[in-house]
């Protein structure tokens, strides 16, 4: 229903999303942190960009496309 969709949209990303841990070797983490600093951004959007590139490379729907589809 429309009310349920409105309530879902009002929830924050933290409330809607699944949390995931990634273990990175220190040099990998340092390089990622340095890129984030240089680009004046946070690591999270860089990780999302990396996932989108992976999805594109594999012929899978993008994050935007996945988010446009109602949850099952």
PDB file of N, CA, C and O in Angstrom:
ATOM      1  N   UNK A   1       0.838  -1.192   0.000  1.00  0.00           N
ATOM      2  CA  UNK A   1       0.000   0.000   0.000  1.00  0.00           C
ATOM      3  C   UNK A   1       0.873   1.242   0.000  1.00  0.00           C
ATOM      4  O   UNK A   1       2.045   1.201   0.314  1.00  0.00           O
ATOM      5  N   UNK A   2       0.280   2.369  -0.329  1.00  0.00           N
ATOM      6  CA  UNK A   2       1.020   3.622  -0.408  1.00  0.00           C
ATOM      7  C   UNK A   2       1.537   4.052   0.964  1.00  0.00           C
ATOM      8  O   UNK A   2       2.649   4.545   1.079  1.00  0.00           O
ATOM      9  N   UNK A   3       0.756   3.834   2.015  1.00  0.00           N
ATOM     10  CA  UNK A   3       1.180   4.196   3.359  1.00  0.00           C
ATOM     11  C   UNK A   3       2.423   3.406   3.762  1.00  0.00           C
ATOM     12  O   UNK A   3       3.368   3.970   4.315  1.00  0.00           O
ATOM     13  N   UNK A   4       2.446   2.116   3.462  1.00  0.00           N
ATOM     14  CA  UNK A   4       3.615   1.289   3.774  1.00  0.00           C
ATOM     15  C   UNK A   4       4.843   1.774   3.006  1.00  0.00           C
ATOM     16  O   UNK A   4       5.948   1.808   3.546  1.00  0.00           O
ATOM     17  N   UNK A   5       4.664   2.137   1.733  1.00  0.00           N
ATOM     18  CA  UNK A   5       5.774   2.637   0.922  1.00  0.00           C
ATOM     19  C   UNK A   5       6.305   3.948   1.486  1.00  0.00           C
ATOM     20  O   UNK A   5       7.508   4.185   1.514  1.00  0.00           O
ATOM     21  N   UNK A   6       5.406   4.814   1.945  1.00  0.00           N
ATOM     22  CA  UNK A   6       5.799   6.091   2.532  1.00  0.00           C
ATOM     23  C   UNK A   6       6.582   5.861   3.816  1.00  0.00           C
ATOM     24  O   UNK A   6       7.615   6.497   4.056  1.00  0.00           O
ATOM     25  N   UNK A   7       6.115   4.953   4.647  1.00  0.00           N
ATOM     26  CA  UNK A   7       6.823   4.638   5.893  1.00  0.00           C
ATOM     27  C   UNK A   7       8.211   4.079   5.603  1.00  0.00           C
ATOM     28  O   UNK A   7       9.182   4.422   6.265  1.00  0.00           O
ATOM     29  N   UNK A   8       8.312   3.193   4.615  1.00  0.00           N
ATOM     30  CA  UNK A   8       9.599   2.598   4.260  1.00  0.00           C
ATOM     31  C   UNK A   8      10.557   3.688   3.777  1.00  0.00           C
ATOM     32  O   UNK A   8      11.726   3.704   4.154  1.00  0.00           O
ATOM     33  N   UNK A   9      10.081   4.601   2.954  1.00  0.00           N
ATOM     34  CA  UNK A   9      10.927   5.666   2.421  1.00  0.00           C
ATOM     35  C   UNK A   9      11.401   6.605   3.530  1.00  0.00           C
ATOM     36  O   UNK A   9      12.474   7.195   3.437  1.00  0.00           O
ATOM     37  N   UNK A  10      10.609   6.749   4.591  1.00  0.00           N
ATOM     38  CA  UNK A  10      10.955   7.651   5.683  1.00  0.00           C
ATOM     39  C   UNK A  10      12.032   7.067   6.593  1.00  0.00           C
ATOM     40  O   UNK A  10      12.676   7.809   7.335  1.00  0.00           O
ATOM     41  N   UNK A  11      12.239   5.757   6.552  1.00  0.00           N
ATOM     42  CA  UNK A  11      13.273   5.147   7.383  1.00  0.00           C
ATOM     43  C   UNK A  11      14.646   5.588   6.890  1.00  0.00           C
ATOM     44  O   UNK A  11      14.857   5.789   5.706  1.00  0.00           O
ATOM     45  N   UNK A  12      15.599   5.720   7.800  1.00  0.00           N
ATOM     46  CA  UNK A  12      16.948   6.128   7.414  1.00  0.00           C
ATOM     47  C   UNK A  12      17.670   4.958   6.747  1.00  0.00           C
ATOM     48  O   UNK A  12      17.257   3.793   6.875  1.00  0.00           O
ATOM     49  N   UNK A  13      18.756   5.272   6.069  1.00  0.00           N
ATOM     50  CA  UNK A  13      19.559   4.230   5.434  1.00  0.00           C
ATOM     51  C   UNK A  13      19.999   3.217   6.481  1.00  0.00           C
ATOM     52  O   UNK A  13      19.945   2.008   6.254  1.00  0.00           O
ATOM     53  N   UNK A  14      20.408   3.700   7.642  1.00  0.00           N
ATOM     54  CA  UNK A  14      20.861   2.794   8.708  1.00  0.00           C
ATOM     55  C   UNK A  14      19.741   1.849   9.127  1.00  0.00           C
ATOM     56  O   UNK A  14      19.983   0.684   9.438  1.00  0.00           O
ATOM     57  N   UNK A  15      18.493   2.326   9.118  1.00  0.00           N
ATOM     58  CA  UNK A  15      17.354   1.480   9.481  1.00  0.00           C
ATOM     59  C   UNK A  15      17.014   0.483   8.367  1.00  0.00           C
ATOM     60  O   UNK A  15      16.598  -0.629   8.636  1.00  0.00           O
ATOM     61  N   UNK A  16      17.188   0.888   7.101  1.00  0.00           N
ATOM     62  CA  UNK A  16      16.811   0.046   5.968  1.00  0.00           C
ATOM     63  C   UNK A  16      17.890  -0.954   5.567  1.00  0.00           C
ATOM     64  O   UNK A  16      17.600  -2.043   5.095  1.00  0.00           O
ATOM     65  N   UNK A  17      19.139  -0.565   5.719  1.00  0.00           N
ATOM     66  CA  UNK A  17      20.250  -1.295   5.113  1.00  0.00           C
ATOM     67  C   UNK A  17      20.723  -2.479   5.956  1.00  0.00           C
ATOM     68  O   UNK A  17      20.453  -2.572   7.146  1.00  0.00           O
ATOM     69  N   UNK A  18      21.429  -3.361   5.302  1.00  0.00           N
ATOM     70  CA  UNK A  18      22.120  -4.470   5.954  1.00  0.00           C
ATOM     71  C   UNK A  18      23.568  -4.036   6.165  1.00  0.00           C
ATOM     72  O   UNK A  18      24.197  -3.497   5.264  1.00  0.00           O
ATOM     73  N   UNK A  19      24.083  -4.257   7.352  1.00  0.00           N
ATOM     74  CA  UNK A  19      25.461  -3.900   7.641  1.00  0.00           C
ATOM     75  C   UNK A  19      26.378  -5.048   7.244  1.00  0.00           C
ATOM     76  O   UNK A  19      26.015  -6.219   7.379  1.00  0.00           O
ATOM     77  N   UNK A  20      27.576  -4.686   6.758  1.00  0.00           N
ATOM     78  CA  UNK A  20      28.527  -5.691   6.303  1.00  0.00           C
ATOM     79  C   UNK A  20      29.931  -5.259   6.715  1.00  0.00           C
ATOM     80  O   UNK A  20      30.273  -4.089   6.598  1.00  0.00           O
ATOM     81  N   UNK A  21      30.713  -6.184   7.202  1.00  0.00           N
ATOM     82  CA  UNK A  21      32.101  -5.883   7.554  1.00  0.00           C
ATOM     83  C   UNK A  21      33.016  -6.346   6.437  1.00  0.00           C
ATOM     84  O   UNK A  21      32.770  -7.371   5.805  1.00  0.00           O
ATOM     85  N   UNK A  22      34.058  -5.582   6.215  1.00  0.00           N
ATOM     86  CA  UNK A  22      35.069  -5.941   5.222  1.00  0.00           C
ATOM     87  C   UNK A  22      36.421  -5.852   5.911  1.00  0.00           C
ATOM     88  O   UNK A  22      36.746  -4.842   6.526  1.00  0.00           O
ATOM     89  N   UNK A  23      37.187  -6.908   5.836  1.00  0.00           N
ATOM     90  CA  UNK A  23      38.523  -6.913   6.405  1.00  0.00           C
ATOM     91  C   UNK A  23      39.518  -6.574   5.305  1.00  0.00           C
ATOM     92  O   UNK A  23      39.564  -7.238   4.270  1.00  0.00           O
ATOM     93  N   UNK A  24      40.302  -5.528   5.530  1.00  0.00           N
ATOM     94  CA  UNK A  24      41.289  -5.077   4.558  1.00  0.00           C
ATOM     95  C   UNK A  24      42.672  -5.081   5.197  1.00  0.00           C
ATOM     96  O   UNK A  24      42.823  -4.710   6.365  1.00  0.00           O
ATOM     97  N   UNK A  25      43.648  -5.482   4.415  1.00  0.00           N
ATOM     98  CA  UNK A  25      45.034  -5.377   4.887  1.00  0.00           C
ATOM     99  C   UNK A  25      45.345  -3.891   5.086  1.00  0.00           C
ATOM    100  O   UNK A  25      44.802  -3.037   4.366  1.00  0.00           O
ATOM    101  N   UNK A  26      46.203  -3.568   6.054  1.00  0.00           N
ATOM    102  CA  UNK A  26      46.484  -2.155   6.337  1.00  0.00           C
ATOM    103  C   UNK A  26      46.869  -1.310   5.119  1.00  0.00           C
ATOM    104  O   UNK A  26      46.359  -0.195   4.970  1.00  0.00           O
ATOM    105  N   UNK A  27      47.727  -1.791   4.201  1.00  0.00           N
ATOM    106  CA  UNK A  27      48.062  -0.939   3.049  1.00  0.00           C
ATOM    107  C   UNK A  27      46.850  -0.664   2.140  1.00  0.00           C
ATOM    108  O   UNK A  27      46.734   0.413   1.567  1.00  0.00           O
ATOM    109  N   UNK A  28      45.962  -1.639   2.043  1.00  0.00           N
ATOM    110  CA  UNK A  28      44.751  -1.465   1.229  1.00  0.00           C
ATOM    111  C   UNK A  28      43.849  -0.428   1.881  1.00  0.00           C
ATOM    112  O   UNK A  28      43.349   0.489   1.225  1.00  0.00           O
ATOM    113  N   UNK A  29      43.651  -0.565   3.193  1.00  0.00           N
ATOM    114  CA  UNK A  29      42.835   0.394   3.928  1.00  0.00           C
ATOM    115  C   UNK A  29      43.437   1.798   3.839  1.00  0.00           C
ATOM    116  O   UNK A  29      42.729   2.777   3.597  1.00  0.00           O
ATOM    117  N   UNK A  30      44.751   1.890   4.009  1.00  0.00           N
ATOM    118  CA  UNK A  30      45.425   3.192   3.962  1.00  0.00           C
ATOM    119  C   UNK A  30      45.234   3.856   2.608  1.00  0.00           C
ATOM    120  O   UNK A  30      44.983   5.059   2.520  1.00  0.00           O
ATOM    121  N   UNK A  31      45.361   3.072   1.547  1.00  0.00           N
ATOM    122  CA  UNK A  31      45.187   3.630   0.207  1.00  0.00           C
ATOM    123  C   UNK A  31      43.753   4.114   0.004  1.00  0.00           C
ATOM    124  O   UNK A  31      43.528   5.194  -0.537  1.00  0.00           O
ATOM    125  N   UNK A  32      42.780   3.337   0.454  1.00  0.00           N
ATOM    126  CA  UNK A  32      41.378   3.727   0.341  1.00  0.00           C
ATOM    127  C   UNK A  32      41.114   5.003   1.144  1.00  0.00           C
ATOM    128  O   UNK A  32      40.462   5.933   0.662  1.00  0.00           O
ATOM    129  N   UNK A  33      41.641   5.065   2.357  1.00  0.00           N
ATOM    130  CA  UNK A  33      41.478   6.255   3.206  1.00  0.00           C
ATOM    131  C   UNK A  33      42.135   7.471   2.554  1.00  0.00           C
ATOM    132  O   UNK A  33      41.571   8.571   2.563  1.00  0.00           O
ATOM    133  N   UNK A  34      43.305   7.276   1.939  1.00  0.00           N
ATOM    134  CA  UNK A  34      44.000   8.383   1.269  1.00  0.00           C
ATOM    135  C   UNK A  34      43.191   8.906   0.089  1.00  0.00           C
ATOM    136  O   UNK A  34      43.111  10.118  -0.132  1.00  0.00           O
ATOM    137  N   UNK A  35      42.592   8.000  -0.677  1.00  0.00           N
ATOM    138  CA  UNK A  35      41.751   8.420  -1.804  1.00  0.00           C
ATOM    139  C   UNK A  35      40.555   9.211  -1.296  1.00  0.00           C
ATOM    140  O   UNK A  35      40.206  10.263  -1.845  1.00  0.00           O
ATOM    141  N   UNK A  36      39.924   8.722  -0.238  1.00  0.00           N
ATOM    142  CA  UNK A  36      38.778   9.427   0.342  1.00  0.00           C
ATOM    143  C   UNK A  36      39.192  10.825   0.799  1.00  0.00           C
ATOM    144  O   UNK A  36      38.480  11.809   0.545  1.00  0.00           O
ATOM    145  N   UNK A  37      40.339  10.930   1.446  1.00  0.00           N
ATOM    146  CA  UNK A  37      40.819  12.222   1.919  1.00  0.00           C
ATOM    147  C   UNK A  37      41.078  13.165   0.746  1.00  0.00           C
ATOM    148  O   UNK A  37      40.642  14.317   0.742  1.00  0.00           O
ATOM    149  N   UNK A  38      41.789  12.671  -0.269  1.00  0.00           N
ATOM    150  CA  UNK A  38      42.126  13.485  -1.437  1.00  0.00           C
ATOM    151  C   UNK A  38      40.867  13.976  -2.149  1.00  0.00           C
ATOM    152  O   UNK A  38      40.810  15.120  -2.609  1.00  0.00           O
ATOM    153  N   UNK A  39      39.858  13.115  -2.225  1.00  0.00           N
ATOM    154  CA  UNK A  39      38.614  13.462  -2.923  1.00  0.00           C
ATOM    155  C   UNK A  39      37.597  14.136  -2.003  1.00  0.00           C
ATOM    156  O   UNK A  39      36.484  14.433  -2.425  1.00  0.00           O
ATOM    157  N   UNK A  40      38.009  14.365  -0.748  1.00  0.00           N
ATOM    158  CA  UNK A  40      37.137  15.014   0.243  1.00  0.00           C
ATOM    159  C   UNK A  40      35.788  14.308   0.364  1.00  0.00           C
ATOM    160  O   UNK A  40      34.718  14.918   0.303  1.00  0.00           O
ATOM    161  N   UNK A  41      35.863  13.000   0.506  1.00  0.00           N
ATOM    162  CA  UNK A  41      34.658  12.196   0.662  1.00  0.00           C
ATOM    163  C   UNK A  41      34.912  11.175   1.766  1.00  0.00           C
ATOM    164  O   UNK A  41      35.942  11.200   2.420  1.00  0.00           O
ATOM    165  N   UNK A  42      33.968  10.305   1.947  1.00  0.00           N
ATOM    166  CA  UNK A  42      34.105   9.242   2.940  1.00  0.00           C
ATOM    167  C   UNK A  42      34.338   7.917   2.219  1.00  0.00           C
ATOM    168  O   UNK A  42      34.137   7.800   1.005  1.00  0.00           O
ATOM    169  N   UNK A  43      34.732   6.910   2.985  1.00  0.00           N
ATOM    170  CA  UNK A  43      35.000   5.596   2.405  1.00  0.00           C
ATOM    171  C   UNK A  43      33.714   4.960   1.875  1.00  0.00           C
ATOM    172  O   UNK A  43      33.728   4.301   0.837  1.00  0.00           O
ATOM    173  N   UNK A  44      32.598   5.173   2.561  1.00  0.00           N
ATOM    174  CA  UNK A  44      31.332   4.536   2.163  1.00  0.00           C
ATOM    175  C   UNK A  44      30.954   4.799   0.705  1.00  0.00           C
ATOM    176  O   UNK A  44      30.687   3.845  -0.047  1.00  0.00           O
ATOM    177  N   UNK A  45      30.927   6.057   0.235  1.00  0.00           N
ATOM    178  CA  UNK A  45      30.586   6.260  -1.180  1.00  0.00           C
ATOM    179  C   UNK A  45      31.595   5.641  -2.142  1.00  0.00           C
ATOM    180  O   UNK A  45      31.229   5.216  -3.244  1.00  0.00           O
ATOM    181  N   UNK A  46      32.861   5.563  -1.724  1.00  0.00           N
ATOM    182  CA  UNK A  46      33.856   4.901  -2.578  1.00  0.00           C
ATOM    183  C   UNK A  46      33.573   3.410  -2.672  1.00  0.00           C
ATOM    184  O   UNK A  46      33.723   2.803  -3.744  1.00  0.00           O
ATOM    185  N   UNK A  47      33.164   2.799  -1.569  1.00  0.00           N
ATOM    186  CA  UNK A  47      32.812   1.379  -1.578  1.00  0.00           C
ATOM    187  C   UNK A  47      31.585   1.137  -2.464  1.00  0.00           C
ATOM    188  O   UNK A  47      31.535   0.151  -3.212  1.00  0.00           O
ATOM    189  N   UNK A  48      30.605   2.033  -2.395  1.00  0.00           N
ATOM    190  CA  UNK A  48      29.423   1.892  -3.251  1.00  0.00           C
ATOM    191  C   UNK A  48      29.806   2.032  -4.730  1.00  0.00           C
ATOM    192  O   UNK A  48      29.303   1.299  -5.582  1.00  0.00           O
ATOM    193  N   UNK A  49      30.712   2.974  -5.020  1.00  0.00           N
ATOM    194  CA  UNK A  49      31.198   3.136  -6.396  1.00  0.00           C
ATOM    195  C   UNK A  49      31.890   1.856  -6.869  1.00  0.00           C
ATOM    196  O   UNK A  49      31.674   1.397  -8.001  1.00  0.00           O
ATOM    197  N   UNK A  50      32.690   1.269  -5.998  1.00  0.00           N
ATOM    198  CA  UNK A  50      33.388   0.022  -6.343  1.00  0.00           C
ATOM    199  C   UNK A  50      32.384  -1.103  -6.608  1.00  0.00           C
ATOM    200  O   UNK A  50      32.541  -1.878  -7.560  1.00  0.00           O
ATOM    201  N   UNK A  51      31.338  -1.192  -5.775  1.00  0.00           N
ATOM    202  CA  UNK A  51      30.310  -2.220  -5.984  1.00  0.00           C
ATOM    203  C   UNK A  51      29.590  -2.003  -7.303  1.00  0.00           C
ATOM    204  O   UNK A  51      29.320  -2.957  -8.043  1.00  0.00           O
ATOM    205  N   UNK A  52      29.277  -0.750  -7.616  1.00  0.00           N
ATOM    206  CA  UNK A  52      28.610  -0.462  -8.890  1.00  0.00           C
ATOM    207  C   UNK A  52      29.484  -0.878 -10.077  1.00  0.00           C
ATOM    208  O   UNK A  52      28.991  -1.413 -11.063  1.00  0.00           O
ATOM    209  N   UNK A  53      30.790  -0.627  -9.971  1.00  0.00           N
ATOM    210  CA  UNK A  53      31.701  -1.050 -11.040  1.00  0.00           C
ATOM    211  C   UNK A  53      31.725  -2.568 -11.175  1.00  0.00           C
ATOM    212  O   UNK A  53      31.740  -3.109 -12.288  1.00  0.00           O
ATOM    213  N   UNK A  54      31.735  -3.267 -10.048  1.00  0.00           N
ATOM    214  CA  UNK A  54      31.700  -4.731 -10.057  1.00  0.00           C
ATOM    215  C   UNK A  54      30.410  -5.234 -10.699  1.00  0.00           C
ATOM    216  O   UNK A  54      30.423  -6.140 -11.544  1.00  0.00           O
ATOM    217  N   UNK A  55      29.275  -4.644 -10.294  1.00  0.00           N
ATOM    218  CA  UNK A  55      27.988  -5.057 -10.862  1.00  0.00           C
ATOM    219  C   UNK A  55      27.975  -4.840 -12.375  1.00  0.00           C
ATOM    220  O   UNK A  55      27.529  -5.706 -13.133  1.00  0.00           O
ATOM    221  N   UNK A  56      28.470  -3.678 -12.830  1.00  0.00           N
ATOM    222  CA  UNK A  56      28.508  -3.376 -14.264  1.00  0.00           C
ATOM    223  C   UNK A  56      29.378  -4.390 -14.999  1.00  0.00           C
ATOM    224  O   UNK A  56      29.002  -4.912 -16.051  1.00  0.00           O
ATOM    225  N   UNK A  57      30.552  -4.683 -14.424  1.00  0.00           N
ATOM    226  CA  UNK A  57      31.484  -5.636 -15.033  1.00  0.00           C
ATOM    227  C   UNK A  57      30.854  -7.024 -15.172  1.00  0.00           C
ATOM    228  O   UNK A  57      31.123  -7.742 -16.121  1.00  0.00           O
ATOM    229  N   UNK A  58      29.991  -7.373 -14.224  1.00  0.00           N
ATOM    230  CA  UNK A  58      29.353  -8.688 -14.230  1.00  0.00           C
ATOM    231  C   UNK A  58      28.009  -8.693 -14.952  1.00  0.00           C
ATOM    232  O   UNK A  58      27.316  -9.704 -14.986  1.00  0.00           O
ATOM    233  N   UNK A  59      27.594  -7.536 -15.491  1.00  0.00           N
ATOM    234  CA  UNK A  59      26.319  -7.463 -16.194  1.00  0.00           C
ATOM    235  C   UNK A  59      25.119  -7.491 -15.265  1.00  0.00           C
ATOM    236  O   UNK A  59      24.021  -7.871 -15.673  1.00  0.00           O
ATOM    237  N   UNK A  60      25.316  -7.095 -14.012  1.00  0.00           N
ATOM    238  CA  UNK A  60      24.234  -7.091 -13.020  1.00  0.00           C
ATOM    239  C   UNK A  60      23.637  -5.690 -12.911  1.00  0.00           C
ATOM    240  O   UNK A  60      24.277  -4.706 -13.283  1.00  0.00           O
ATOM    241  N   UNK A  61      22.422  -5.585 -12.393  1.00  0.00           N
ATOM    242  CA  UNK A  61      21.801  -4.266 -12.227  1.00  0.00           C
ATOM    243  C   UNK A  61      22.625  -3.384 -11.285  1.00  0.00           C
ATOM    244  O   UNK A  61      23.271  -3.873 -10.355  1.00  0.00           O
ATOM    245  N   UNK A  62      22.582  -2.078 -11.543  1.00  0.00           N
ATOM    246  CA  UNK A  62      23.293  -1.106 -10.708  1.00  0.00           C
ATOM    247  C   UNK A  62      22.587  -0.942  -9.369  1.00  0.00           C
ATOM    248  O   UNK A  62      21.441  -1.377  -9.190  1.00  0.00           O
ATOM    249  N   UNK A  63      23.242  -0.261  -8.447  1.00  0.00           N
ATOM    250  CA  UNK A  63      22.631   0.022  -7.149  1.00  0.00           C
ATOM    251  C   UNK A  63      21.357   0.834  -7.341  1.00  0.00           C
ATOM    252  O   UNK A  63      20.329   0.544  -6.727  1.00  0.00           O
ATOM    253  N   UNK A  64      21.402   1.836  -8.214  1.00  0.00           N
ATOM    254  CA  UNK A  64      20.214   2.667  -8.473  1.00  0.00           C
ATOM    255  C   UNK A  64      19.056   1.806  -9.015  1.00  0.00           C
ATOM    256  O   UNK A  64      17.906   1.967  -8.603  1.00  0.00           O
ATOM    257  N   UNK A  65      19.371   0.892  -9.925  1.00  0.00           N
ATOM    258  CA  UNK A  65      18.335   0.012 -10.474  1.00  0.00           C
ATOM    259  C   UNK A  65      17.772  -0.905  -9.400  1.00  0.00           C
ATOM    260  O   UNK A  65      16.558  -1.117  -9.328  1.00  0.00           O
ATOM    261  N   UNK A  66      18.637  -1.442  -8.554  1.00  0.00           N
ATOM    262  CA  UNK A  66      18.171  -2.327  -7.483  1.00  0.00           C
ATOM    263  C   UNK A  66      17.293  -1.574  -6.494  1.00  0.00           C
ATOM    264  O   UNK A  66      16.286  -2.113  -6.014  1.00  0.00           O
ATOM    265  N   UNK A  67      17.664  -0.333  -6.182  1.00  0.00           N
ATOM    266  CA  UNK A  67      16.891   0.453  -5.220  1.00  0.00           C
ATOM    267  C   UNK A  67      15.557   0.925  -5.795  1.00  0.00           C
ATOM    268  O   UNK A  67      14.659   1.269  -5.040  1.00  0.00           O
ATOM    269  N   UNK A  68      15.416   0.934  -7.117  1.00  0.00           N
ATOM    270  CA  UNK A  68      14.166   1.369  -7.744  1.00  0.00           C
ATOM    271  C   UNK A  68      13.116   0.267  -7.706  1.00  0.00           C
ATOM    272  O   UNK A  68      11.936   0.541  -7.859  1.00  0.00           O
ATOM    273  N   UNK A  69      13.542  -0.970  -7.491  1.00  0.00           N
ATOM    274  CA  UNK A  69      12.629  -2.114  -7.451  1.00  0.00           C
ATOM    275  C   UNK A  69      12.094  -2.294  -6.034  1.00  0.00           C
ATOM    276  O   UNK A  69      12.889  -2.326  -5.091  1.00  0.00           O
ATOM    277  N   UNK A  70      10.774  -2.395  -5.856  1.00  0.00           N
ATOM    278  CA  UNK A  70      10.238  -2.623  -4.501  1.00  0.00           C
ATOM    279  C   UNK A  70      10.789  -3.915  -3.907  1.00  0.00           C
ATOM    280  O   UNK A  70      11.062  -4.872  -4.623  1.00  0.00           O
ATOM    281  N   UNK A  71      10.970  -3.917  -2.566  1.00  0.00           N
ATOM    282  CA  UNK A  71      11.504  -5.112  -1.901  1.00  0.00           C
ATOM    283  C   UNK A  71      10.572  -6.290  -2.059  1.00  0.00           C
ATOM    284  O   UNK A  71       9.370  -6.143  -2.140  1.00  0.00           O
ATOM    285  N   UNK A  72      11.192  -7.472  -2.091  1.00  0.00           N
ATOM    286  CA  UNK A  72      10.396  -8.691  -2.214  1.00  0.00           C
ATOM    287  C   UNK A  72       9.932  -9.160  -0.866  1.00  0.00           C
ATOM    288  O   UNK A  72      10.513  -8.996   0.127  1.00  0.00           O
TER     289      UNK A  72
END
